[in-house]
PDB file of C-alpha atoms in Angstrom:
ATOM      1  CA  MET U1308      14.902  -6.693 -11.549  1.00 59.00           C
ATOM      2  CA  ALA U1309      17.163  -3.707 -11.840  1.00 61.00           C
ATOM      3  CA  PRO U1310      17.653  -2.400 -15.230  1.00 64.00           C
ATOM      4  CA  LYS U1311      20.984  -3.085 -17.007  1.00 67.00           C
ATOM      5  CA  HIS U1312      23.218  -0.136 -17.882  1.00 65.00           C
ATOM      6  CA  PRO U1313      26.011  -1.557 -19.608  1.00 62.00           C
ATOM      7  CA  PRO U1314      29.099   0.500 -19.986  1.00 63.00           C
ATOM      8  CA  THR U1315      29.986   2.015 -23.269  1.00 63.00           C
ATOM      9  CA  PRO U1316      32.751   0.026 -25.057  1.00 56.00           C
ATOM     10  CA  LEU U1317      35.580   1.387 -25.994  1.00 59.00           C
ATOM     11  CA  SER U1318      36.696  -1.056 -28.524  1.00 63.00           C
ATOM     12  CA  GLY U1319      35.110  -2.224 -31.782  1.00 64.00           C
ATOM     13  CA  GLY U1320      35.346  -5.814 -30.525  1.00 68.00           C
ATOM     14  CA  ASN U1321      33.649  -5.052 -27.339  1.00 76.00           C
ATOM     15  CA  HIS U1322      30.884  -2.739 -29.195  1.00 74.00           C
ATOM     16  CA  LYS U1323      29.978  -5.954 -31.328  1.00 78.00           C
ATOM     17  CA  ALA U1324      29.509  -8.256 -28.401  1.00 79.00           C
ATOM     18  CA  LEU U1325      27.387  -5.663 -26.666  1.00 79.00           C
ATOM     19  CA  ALA U1326      25.198  -4.939 -29.888  1.00 81.00           C
ATOM     20  CA  LYS U1327      24.876  -8.891 -30.019  1.00 84.00           C
ATOM     21  CA  GLU U1328      23.615  -8.918 -26.280  1.00 84.00           C
ATOM     22  CA  LEU U1329      20.828  -6.245 -26.755  1.00 84.00           C
ATOM     23  CA  GLY U1330      19.677  -7.990 -29.693  1.00 86.00           C
ATOM     24  CA  ARG U1331      19.705 -11.317 -27.894  1.00 88.00           C
ATOM     25  CA  ALA U1332      17.939  -9.427 -24.947  1.00 87.00           C
ATOM     26  CA  ARG U1333      15.598  -7.472 -27.234  1.00 87.00           C
ATOM     27  CA  GLY U1334      14.519 -10.880 -28.593  1.00 88.00           C
ATOM     28  CA  MET U1335      13.976 -12.465 -25.055  1.00 90.00           C
ATOM     29  CA  THR U1336      11.361  -9.862 -24.250  1.00 91.00           C
ATOM     30  CA  THR U1337       9.069 -10.693 -27.353  1.00 89.00           C
ATOM     31  CA  ILE U1338       9.419 -14.398 -26.165  1.00 92.00           C
ATOM     32  CA  LEU U1339       8.789 -13.841 -22.394  1.00 93.00           C
ATOM     33  CA  ALA U1340       5.875 -11.413 -23.454  1.00 92.00           C
ATOM     34  CA  ALA U1341       4.093 -13.748 -25.597  1.00 93.00           C
ATOM     35  CA  GLN U1342       4.744 -16.548 -22.790  1.00 93.00           C
ATOM     36  CA  SER U1343       3.157 -14.127 -20.377  1.00 94.00           C
ATOM     37  CA  ALA U1344      -0.139 -13.625 -22.666  1.00 94.00           C
ATOM     38  CA  GLU U1345      -0.600 -17.404 -23.101  1.00 95.00           C
ATOM     39  CA  ALA U1346      -0.157 -17.798 -19.426  1.00 95.00           C
ATOM     40  CA  ARG U1347      -2.600 -15.067 -18.610  1.00 94.00           C
ATOM     41  CA  ALA U1348      -5.314 -16.495 -21.173  1.00 94.00           C
ATOM     42  CA  GLU U1349      -5.100 -19.855 -19.393  1.00 95.00           C
ATOM     43  CA  GLY U1350      -5.591 -18.245 -16.038  1.00 94.00           C
ATOM     44  CA  GLU U1351      -8.330 -16.653 -17.328  1.00 94.00           C
ATOM     45  CA  ALA U1352      -9.783 -19.734 -18.723  1.00 94.00           C
ATOM     46  CA  LEU U1353      -9.262 -21.479 -15.674  1.00 95.00           C
ATOM     47  CA  ILE U1354     -10.725 -18.603 -13.417  1.00 94.00           C
ATOM     48  CA  ARG U1355     -14.017 -18.994 -15.909  1.00 94.00           C
ATOM     49  CA  ARG U1356     -14.152 -22.652 -15.253  1.00 95.00           C
ATOM     50  CA  ALA U1357     -13.955 -22.053 -11.444  1.00 95.00           C
ATOM     51  CA  ASP U1358     -16.585 -19.759 -11.702  1.00 94.00           C
ATOM     52  CA  LYS U1359     -18.893 -21.841 -13.478  1.00 93.00           C
ATOM     53  CA  LEU U1360     -17.992 -24.862 -10.998  1.00 94.00           C
ATOM     54  CA  LEU U1361     -19.048 -22.534  -8.449  1.00 92.00           C
ATOM     55  CA  CYS U1362     -22.293 -21.551  -9.865  1.00 92.00           C
ATOM     56  CA  GLU U1363     -23.051 -25.252 -10.710  1.00 92.00           C
ATOM     57  CA  SER U1364     -22.629 -26.109  -7.235  1.00 91.00           C
ATOM     58  CA  TRP U1365     -24.597 -23.316  -5.876  1.00 91.00           C
ATOM     59  CA  ASN U1366     -27.391 -24.575  -8.204  1.00 90.00           C
ATOM     60  CA  GLU U1367     -27.312 -28.086  -6.790  1.00 90.00           C
ATOM     61  CA  ARG U1368     -27.282 -26.980  -3.201  1.00 89.00           C
ATOM     62  CA  MET U1369     -30.053 -24.487  -4.199  1.00 88.00           C
ATOM     63  CA  TRP U1370     -32.273 -27.565  -5.402  1.00 87.00           C
ATOM     64  CA  ALA U1371     -30.963 -29.842  -2.703  1.00 86.00           C
ATOM     65  CA  ASP U1372     -31.407 -27.772   0.651  1.00 83.00           C
ATOM     66  CA  GLY U1373     -33.760 -24.733  -0.693  1.00 75.00           C
ATOM     67  CA  GLY U1374     -33.773 -21.139   0.257  1.00 68.00           C
ATOM     68  CA  PRO U1375     -30.794 -18.707  -0.488  1.00 68.00           C
ATOM     69  CA  ILE U1376     -27.612 -20.506   0.547  1.00 76.00           C
ATOM     70  CA  ASP U1377     -24.787 -18.523   1.855  1.00 78.00           C
ATOM     71  CA  PRO U1378     -22.065 -18.266   0.340  1.00 85.00           C
ATOM     72  CA  SER U1379     -22.952 -18.045  -3.034  1.00 89.00           C
ATOM     73  CA  PRO U1380     -21.344 -16.543  -6.119  1.00 92.00           C
ATOM     74  CA  THR U1381     -20.864 -13.152  -6.781  1.00 92.00           C
ATOM     75  CA  ILE U1382     -22.976 -11.418  -9.511  1.00 91.00           C
ATOM     76  CA  ASP U1383     -19.428 -10.977 -11.485  1.00 93.00           C
ATOM     77  CA  GLN U1384     -18.010 -14.333 -10.688  1.00 92.00           C
ATOM     78  CA  ALA U1385     -22.048 -15.640 -12.028  1.00 93.00           C
ATOM     79  CA  VAL U1386     -21.461 -13.490 -15.401  1.00 92.00           C
ATOM     80  CA  ASN U1387     -18.008 -14.745 -15.977  1.00 92.00           C
ATOM     81  CA  GLY U1388     -19.090 -18.393 -15.371  1.00 92.00           C
ATOM     82  CA  GLY U1389     -21.798 -18.320 -18.027  1.00 92.00           C
ATOM     83  CA  TYR U1390     -24.680 -17.885 -15.743  1.00 91.00           C
ATOM     84  CA  SER U1391     -25.817 -14.524 -16.025  1.00 90.00           C
ATOM     85  CA  TRP U1392     -29.299 -14.987 -15.793  1.00 91.00           C
ATOM     86  CA  LEU U1393     -31.092 -15.656 -12.024  1.00 89.00           C
ATOM     87  CA  GLN U1394     -34.314 -17.220 -11.961  1.00 89.00           C
ATOM     88  CA  ILE U1395     -36.704 -16.057  -9.109  1.00 87.00           C
ATOM     89  CA  GLU U1396     -40.260 -16.264  -7.998  1.00 87.00           C
ATOM     90  CA  CYS U1397     -42.696 -14.077  -6.160  1.00 84.00           C
ATOM     91  CA  SER U1398     -43.344 -15.290  -2.745  1.00 81.00           C
ATOM     92  CA  ARG U1399     -46.817 -13.826  -2.890  1.00 83.00           C
ATOM     93  CA  CYS U1400     -48.094 -14.585  -6.065  1.00 85.00           C
ATOM     94  CA  LYS U1401     -45.881 -17.304  -7.082  1.00 84.00           C
ATOM     95  CA  ALA U1402     -45.035 -15.556 -10.456  1.00 83.00           C
ATOM     96  CA  ALA U1403     -42.008 -16.740 -12.183  1.00 85.00           C
ATOM     97  CA  ARG U1404     -39.139 -13.928 -13.692  1.00 85.00           C
ATOM     98  CA  ASP U1405     -35.716 -14.181 -14.870  1.00 88.00           C
ATOM     99  CA  VAL U1406     -33.425 -11.221 -13.881  1.00 88.00           C
ATOM    100  CA  ASP U1407     -30.209 -10.452 -16.105  1.00 89.00           C
ATOM    101  CA  LEU U1408     -27.366 -10.230 -13.732  1.00 89.00           C
ATOM    102  CA  ALA U1409     -25.161  -7.833 -16.053  1.00 86.00           C
ATOM    103  CA  ALA U1410     -28.183  -5.598 -16.379  1.00 88.00           C
ATOM    104  CA  LEU U1411     -28.274  -5.284 -12.581  1.00 87.00           C
ATOM    105  CA  ILE U1412     -27.415  -1.857 -11.302  1.00 85.00           C
ATOM    106  CA  ARG U1413     -25.625  -3.409  -8.165  1.00 84.00           C
ATOM    107  CA  PRO U1414     -21.881  -3.649  -7.271  1.00 86.00           C
ATOM    108  CA  SER U1415     -20.275  -6.407  -9.157  1.00 82.00           C
ATOM    109  CA  THR U1416     -19.034  -7.958  -5.881  1.00 86.00           C
ATOM    110  CA  THR U1417     -22.673  -8.542  -4.435  1.00 87.00           C
ATOM    111  CA  PHE U1418     -23.584 -11.793  -3.396  1.00 90.00           C
ATOM    112  CA  VAL U1419     -26.458 -13.712  -5.416  1.00 89.00           C
ATOM    113  CA  HIS U1420     -27.904 -14.632  -1.837  1.00 87.00           C
ATOM    114  CA  ASP U1421     -28.221 -11.151  -0.868  1.00 87.00           C
ATOM    115  CA  LEU U1422     -30.453 -10.514  -4.031  1.00 85.00           C
ATOM    116  CA  ALA U1423     -32.999 -12.147  -2.252  1.00 83.00           C
ATOM    117  CA  SER U1424     -34.303  -9.127  -0.146  1.00 80.00           C
ATOM    118  CA  ARG U1425     -33.650  -6.592  -2.656  1.00 82.00           C
ATOM    119  CA  LEU U1426     -35.448  -7.896  -5.940  1.00 84.00           C
ATOM    120  CA  ARG U1427     -39.116  -7.342  -5.624  1.00 80.00           C
ATOM    121  CA  CYS U1428     -42.214  -8.694  -7.914  1.00 79.00           C
ATOM    122  CA  ARG U1429     -43.314  -5.868 -10.574  1.00 76.00           C
ATOM    123  CA  LYS U1430     -46.856  -7.347 -10.570  1.00 78.00           C
ATOM    124  CA  CYS U1431     -47.380  -7.341  -6.662  1.00 80.00           C
ATOM    125  CA  ALA U1432     -45.703  -3.667  -6.663  1.00 75.00           C
ATOM    126  CA  LYS U1433     -48.571  -2.459  -8.783  1.00 75.00           C
ATOM    127  CA  ALA U1434     -50.938  -3.827  -6.381  1.00 75.00           C
ATOM    128  CA  GLY U1435     -48.963  -2.020  -3.441  1.00 77.00           C
ATOM    129  CA  LYS U1436     -47.417  -5.014  -2.108  1.00 78.00           C
ATOM    130  CA  ARG U1437     -43.705  -5.694  -1.572  1.00 79.00           C
ATOM    131  CA  PRO U1438     -43.015  -9.341  -1.261  1.00 81.00           C
ATOM    132  CA  ALA U1439     -39.539 -10.412  -1.353  1.00 80.00           C
ATOM    133  CA  ALA U1440     -38.582 -12.901  -4.094  1.00 83.00           C
ATOM    134  CA  ILE U1441     -37.703 -16.573  -3.567  1.00 84.00           C
ATOM    135  CA  LEU U1442     -34.423 -17.330  -5.404  1.00 87.00           C
ATOM    136  CA  LEU U1443     -34.522 -20.475  -7.581  1.00 87.00           C
ATOM    137  CA  GLN U1444     -31.136 -21.150  -9.650  1.00 88.00           C
ATOM    138  CA  LEU U1445     -28.789 -19.484 -11.911  1.00 90.00           C
ATOM    139  CA  SER U1446     -29.150 -20.432 -15.606  1.00 88.00           C
ATOM    140  CA  HIS U1447     -27.452 -19.543 -18.818  1.00 85.00           C
ATOM    141  CA  ARG U1448     -30.362 -17.934 -20.687  1.00 78.00           C
ATOM    142  CA  ALA U1449     -33.688 -16.434 -19.595  1.00 71.00           C
ATOM    143  CA  ARG U1450     -36.586 -19.124 -19.464  1.00 70.00           C
ATOM    144  CA  HIS U1451     -39.397 -16.674 -19.022  1.00 58.00           C
ATOM    145  CA  PRO U1452     -39.172 -13.785 -21.536  1.00 57.00           C
ATOM    146  CA  ASP U1453     -40.111 -10.245 -19.500  1.00 54.00           C
ATOM    147  CA  PRO U1454     -43.123  -9.035 -21.424  1.00 49.00           C
ATOM    148  CA  GLU U1455     -42.717  -5.606 -19.809  1.00 46.00           C
ATOM    149  CA  THR U1456     -39.100  -5.116 -21.427  1.00 38.00           C
TER     150      THR U1456
END
């Protein structure tokens, strides 16, 4: 919307009317800014809820079908939905581990199912093996504390 540039009134009556209209416009800006902030907060809450439901849906599909299911939520969506931990298991030694998604040095747009080939077991790595991890599910908190950190 183009900004209004009212002409400068020549008489006092018009000057008062212009001042009144400018005051009314300034009052509307605060009202509209407050409504914008409220709508943005509602939108962010809806996005957070949608991300949470996406993570729950992915967990259910993982449980029902097994294996890394495509499509999966992104790291950013999982963290935003409250699921900031990924439970994994080594395909060789079956050691369970939890990975903090917020602490991963990966782009936040990386899909969770893409992490299966990138995450490795530390215990097997010390033995010279590099088996891929098996993704189990996303969770709210760590269930297996990592003794190395």
